[in-house]
Amino acid sequence: MTLFPTTEDEQMIVGIDISKTSFDVAWLEAGRQRHQTLVYTAAGFAELLALTPAGSHYVMEATGVYHSRLAVWLYEAGRSLTVLNPLVVKRFAQMQLSRVKSDKADAELLRRYGEQHVLTPWQPESDEVVALQQAHGWLDDLVRARTQLLNRQEAAAHQPQPSAFVAGQMAAQLQQLEQQIEDCEQHLAALVKKSFSALYARLLSIPSVGPRTAMELIIVTAGFSRFTDVKALGAYIGVTPTTYRSGTSVRGQGGIAKLGQGRMRQLLYLCSWTAKSCNPACRALYDRLKAAGKPARVINIAIAHKLLRQAFAVATTNRPYSAEYA
């Protein structure tokens, strides 16, 4: 094993591909590619520090919860790191025409990405945000389980001779899921009101934005701490329009980018139905687009985007809604 000196002025990009029990590390030593597989334990983390200089910048992919322990450990050790969106890594791999998929190759890919791009330093979320994210993820799982169970109930009802036993089991499980969902939603509401009470109140001051939408906005944006401009937020939520044109012959139908937060986008879309009548800025937008002959769906998405801009304004200016947030 090659040990590097840990001088502060030495710089190195280190790619890290993480799995459940191990992680692969890729770096350059004197122009040569180096690779090491380490165990995903505190001992493996310490070995990583011995392998790489103190001035290294570590690049990893957000892999569910698996990357979190190492990311926090590196941050607390005073090391600089970047955690990338998996979609960004996937697109970069496609641009590189990568044909090999392995842990070693993925670590090398992350190293190359770090050397070719400006990297944003990562830092851990606050304890309040982490608690919100964990409860929110659990709520997503519960809602998904309820949807699957309802689909099973629908299928079972079409059996020639439905089983009374199975129907009873499904009904009991559905009742339990409904109670768990209600409990989780109440827990999330309590967390939001405790940690983000002022922000929550400002979001509710926006005409047509209700408690569920305000809470969801706070959760998915980590209290609006993740974004410095509203365009990035719109792209993250998925309410920004897309363009599909090339030359004189390609004129694809535009739409919205659906890569973002589906439930958040759905809530804003639902809010748009009432915003066009009770929110002055949204009402003006509705009248203008309606007069231009735009279809209802396009108008509602535009209003949803307007509501998101208003939410960003009240969150970043620390003032409640007013007519100036048009």
XYZ file of C-alpha atoms in Angstrom:
326
model
C 0.000 0.000 0.000
C 1.340 3.421 -0.953
C 1.051 6.075 1.763
C 0.905 9.717 0.726
C 2.228 12.638 2.769
C -0.603 14.596 4.370
C 0.452 18.119 3.474
C -2.208 20.814 3.319
C -1.000 22.261 -0.003
C -1.165 18.978 -1.914
C -4.279 18.597 -4.058
C -5.816 15.442 -5.450
C -9.230 14.415 -6.818
C -10.347 11.108 -5.335
C -13.300 9.212 -6.811
C -15.243 6.982 -4.417
C -17.858 4.413 -5.411
C -19.821 3.167 -2.393
C -21.712 -0.068 -1.840
C -23.255 -1.557 1.281
C -20.169 -3.261 2.712
C -17.236 -1.736 0.821
C -16.152 1.253 -1.241
C -13.764 1.627 -4.165
C -11.289 4.494 -4.359
C -9.638 5.847 -7.526
C -6.883 8.463 -7.753
C -3.823 9.380 -9.802
C -0.290 8.816 -8.545
C 2.473 10.304 -10.707
C 0.132 10.200 -13.688
C -0.809 6.554 -13.132
C -4.289 5.361 -12.214
C -4.496 3.814 -8.755
C -7.339 1.824 -7.223
C -8.107 0.400 -3.799
C -11.123 -1.447 -2.364
C -11.738 -0.708 1.314
C -14.172 -2.098 3.863
C -17.070 0.216 4.701
C -16.138 0.558 8.378
C -14.358 3.100 10.550
C -11.126 1.192 9.902
C -11.667 1.508 6.160
C -12.366 5.227 6.520
C -9.110 5.698 8.434
C -7.262 3.771 5.740
C -8.719 6.138 3.140
C -7.191 9.088 4.992
C -3.832 7.323 5.064
C -4.004 6.703 1.322
C -4.822 10.279 0.312
C -3.324 13.686 1.130
C -5.107 16.064 3.492
C -5.751 18.504 0.635
C -7.639 15.930 -1.448
C -11.153 16.563 -2.701
C -13.371 13.467 -2.583
C -16.127 12.912 -5.138
C -18.906 10.422 -4.516
C -22.436 9.718 -5.707
C -25.538 9.996 -3.544
C -26.393 6.308 -3.111
C -29.501 6.281 -0.962
C -28.264 6.285 2.627
C -25.045 4.333 2.045
C -22.904 7.362 1.227
C -23.996 9.328 4.313
C -21.707 7.747 6.919
C -18.543 8.230 4.891
C -19.562 11.734 3.801
C -20.157 12.864 7.384
C -16.969 11.123 8.545
C -14.864 12.928 5.919
C -16.512 16.254 6.709
C -15.843 15.877 10.425
C -12.247 14.928 9.608
C -11.864 18.300 7.891
C -11.719 16.880 4.361
C -13.339 18.520 1.333
C -15.917 16.493 -0.603
C -18.689 16.680 -3.172
C -21.775 14.444 -3.335
C -23.222 14.225 -6.846
C -26.752 13.615 -8.040
C -26.878 10.115 -9.632
C -28.477 11.581 -12.765
C -25.494 13.909 -13.221
C -23.141 10.933 -12.994
C -25.248 8.919 -15.429
C -25.226 11.720 -18.006
C -21.473 12.158 -17.611
C -20.947 8.424 -18.166
C -23.015 8.613 -21.351
C -20.931 11.562 -22.587
C -17.778 9.551 -21.896
C -19.222 6.610 -23.882
C -18.537 4.383 -20.885
C -19.071 0.713 -21.676
C -17.776 -0.860 -18.474
C -19.933 -0.975 -15.344
C -18.056 -2.022 -12.225
C -17.213 -0.535 -8.843
C -13.652 0.157 -9.959
C -14.801 1.789 -13.210
C -17.402 3.880 -11.385
C -14.805 5.209 -8.936
C -12.552 6.156 -11.853
C -15.511 7.837 -13.582
C -16.174 9.954 -10.487
C -12.506 10.926 -10.339
C -12.578 12.088 -13.963
C -15.765 14.035 -13.336
C -14.105 15.836 -10.432
C -11.122 16.797 -12.561
C -13.287 18.198 -15.362
C -15.905 20.152 -13.388
C -16.165 22.843 -10.773
C -17.101 21.049 -7.574
C -19.502 22.326 -4.921
C -18.327 21.454 -1.402
C -20.767 19.278 0.550
C -21.768 19.779 4.141
C -24.205 17.763 6.261
C -27.767 18.836 6.854
C -28.884 20.076 10.252
C -30.344 17.587 12.736
C -33.794 19.115 12.165
C -33.591 18.608 8.402
C -32.308 15.042 8.784
C -35.255 14.214 11.068
C -37.656 15.667 8.498
C -36.063 13.762 5.634
C -36.212 10.435 7.461
C -39.876 10.864 8.408
C -40.680 12.075 4.893
C -38.999 9.043 3.344
C -40.966 6.754 5.653
C -44.186 8.511 4.633
C -43.335 7.905 0.978
C -42.885 4.198 1.719
C -46.215 4.039 3.558
C -48.101 5.784 0.763
C -46.494 3.482 -1.805
C -47.479 0.432 0.248
C -51.052 1.698 0.512
C -51.267 2.161 -3.258
C -49.990 -1.375 -3.839
C -52.487 -2.784 -1.360
C -55.394 -0.920 -2.952
C -54.377 -2.337 -6.326
C -54.330 -5.838 -4.828
C -57.787 -5.299 -3.355
C -59.062 -4.198 -6.750
C -57.596 -7.291 -8.410
C -58.921 -9.613 -5.697
C -62.427 -8.210 -6.069
C -62.496 -9.492 -9.658
C -61.785 -13.087 -8.653
C -64.668 -15.488 -9.466
C -64.707 -16.577 -5.811
C -62.955 -13.932 -3.656
C -61.401 -15.295 -0.473
C -63.032 -13.892 2.645
C -59.861 -14.586 4.591
C -57.648 -12.652 2.142
C -60.150 -9.805 1.977
C -60.154 -9.555 5.767
C -56.359 -9.568 5.924
C -56.180 -6.827 3.305
C -58.750 -4.698 5.105
C -56.864 -5.009 8.395
C -53.575 -4.131 6.744
C -55.139 -1.149 4.984
C -56.516 0.141 8.274
C -53.076 -0.151 9.847
C -51.441 1.666 6.935
C -53.989 4.479 7.079
C -53.260 4.959 10.788
C -49.495 4.922 10.214
C -49.818 7.490 7.421
C -51.912 9.750 9.636
C -49.421 9.416 12.507
C -46.476 10.146 10.215
C -48.164 13.212 8.712
C -48.886 14.552 12.195
C -45.269 13.912 13.201
C -44.012 15.797 10.134
C -46.356 18.697 10.850
C -45.076 18.918 14.423
C -41.437 18.881 13.259
C -42.048 21.611 10.673
C -43.921 23.846 13.096
C -41.208 23.386 15.730
C -38.129 23.948 13.560
C -39.459 26.170 10.753
C -42.430 27.929 12.322
C -41.678 31.399 10.882
C -41.007 30.063 7.373
C -44.129 27.888 7.571
C -46.246 30.939 8.475
C -44.801 32.992 5.603
C -45.548 30.248 3.086
C -49.131 30.036 4.351
C -49.491 33.772 3.679
C -49.381 33.038 -0.070
C -52.984 32.848 -1.369
C -53.869 29.211 -2.300
C -50.847 27.646 -0.536
C -52.145 25.351 2.216
C -50.516 23.429 5.088
C -49.588 20.320 3.075
C -47.953 22.329 0.295
C -46.102 24.565 2.761
C -44.763 21.558 4.672
C -43.726 19.744 1.502
C -41.886 22.833 0.243
C -39.934 23.088 3.481
C -39.061 19.393 3.509
C -37.892 19.004 -0.098
C -35.856 22.226 -0.014
C -34.439 21.704 3.511
C -35.979 24.972 4.580
C -34.993 26.607 1.256
C -31.315 26.172 2.151
C -30.408 24.112 -0.916
C -30.963 26.718 -3.606
C -29.519 30.151 -4.286
C -31.774 30.976 -7.238
C -35.339 30.185 -8.195
C -34.402 28.714 -11.597
C -32.487 25.895 -9.949
C -35.404 25.311 -7.586
C -37.869 25.175 -10.490
C -35.723 22.615 -12.276
C -35.451 20.545 -9.081
C -39.205 20.520 -8.529
C -39.861 19.915 -12.225
C -42.064 22.848 -13.212
C -39.736 24.403 -15.766
C -40.628 24.133 -19.472
C -38.523 22.087 -21.857
C -37.664 22.852 -25.480
C -37.174 20.222 -28.182
C -35.948 21.960 -31.319
C -33.046 21.547 -33.695
C -32.404 23.234 -37.016
C -35.414 23.771 -39.239
C -36.933 20.302 -39.164
C -37.042 19.185 -35.530
C -39.969 20.799 -33.729
C -40.877 18.500 -30.888
C -43.703 19.207 -28.489
C -42.503 20.991 -25.365
C -43.588 20.227 -21.824
C -42.254 20.282 -18.307
C -39.190 18.534 -16.986
C -40.507 15.543 -15.022
C -37.212 14.637 -13.403
C -37.957 16.461 -10.181
C -40.143 16.017 -7.108
C -43.373 14.446 -8.349
C -45.487 14.933 -5.225
C -44.350 18.548 -4.815
C -45.170 19.237 -8.440
C -48.605 17.643 -8.004
C -49.377 19.771 -4.931
C -48.407 22.987 -6.730
C -50.544 21.913 -9.688
C -53.530 21.403 -7.372
C -52.886 24.811 -5.799
C -52.997 26.386 -9.261
C -56.700 25.546 -9.536
C -57.582 27.986 -6.759
C -54.661 30.393 -7.259
C -56.107 31.672 -10.536
C -59.029 33.101 -8.608
C -57.587 34.118 -5.197
C -53.960 34.994 -5.981
C -53.773 38.356 -7.844
C -50.520 37.645 -9.702
C -51.702 34.174 -10.689
C -55.057 35.586 -11.774
C -53.304 38.081 -14.074
C -51.164 35.275 -15.502
C -54.252 33.130 -16.058
C -56.079 35.922 -17.910
C -53.079 36.634 -20.136
C -52.471 32.998 -21.090
C -56.184 32.316 -21.539
C -56.461 35.257 -23.937
C -53.483 33.880 -25.850
C -55.360 30.606 -26.362
C -53.132 28.413 -24.211
C -54.609 25.062 -23.099
C -55.665 24.603 -19.464
C -52.782 22.277 -18.558
C -50.177 24.731 -19.828
C -51.833 27.530 -17.866
C -51.933 25.488 -14.651
C -48.258 24.574 -14.933
C -47.366 28.225 -15.496
C -49.356 29.174 -12.391
C -47.643 26.408 -10.403
C -44.303 27.883 -11.451
C -45.504 31.326 -10.377
C -46.482 29.978 -6.953
C -43.037 28.428 -6.581
C -41.425 31.780 -7.376
C -43.606 33.443 -4.747
C -42.636 30.765 -2.213
C -38.956 31.329 -2.957
C -39.446 35.075 -2.507
C -41.131 34.863 0.895
C -38.557 32.297 2.030
C -35.476 34.288 1.004
C -36.663 37.785 1.938
C -38.009 36.749 5.350
C -41.229 38.637 4.689
C -44.798 37.380 4.182
C -46.571 37.483 0.857
C -47.399 40.856 -0.663
C -48.425 42.120 -4.087
C -44.786 42.905 -4.926
C -44.106 39.172 -5.243
C -45.835 39.071 -8.601
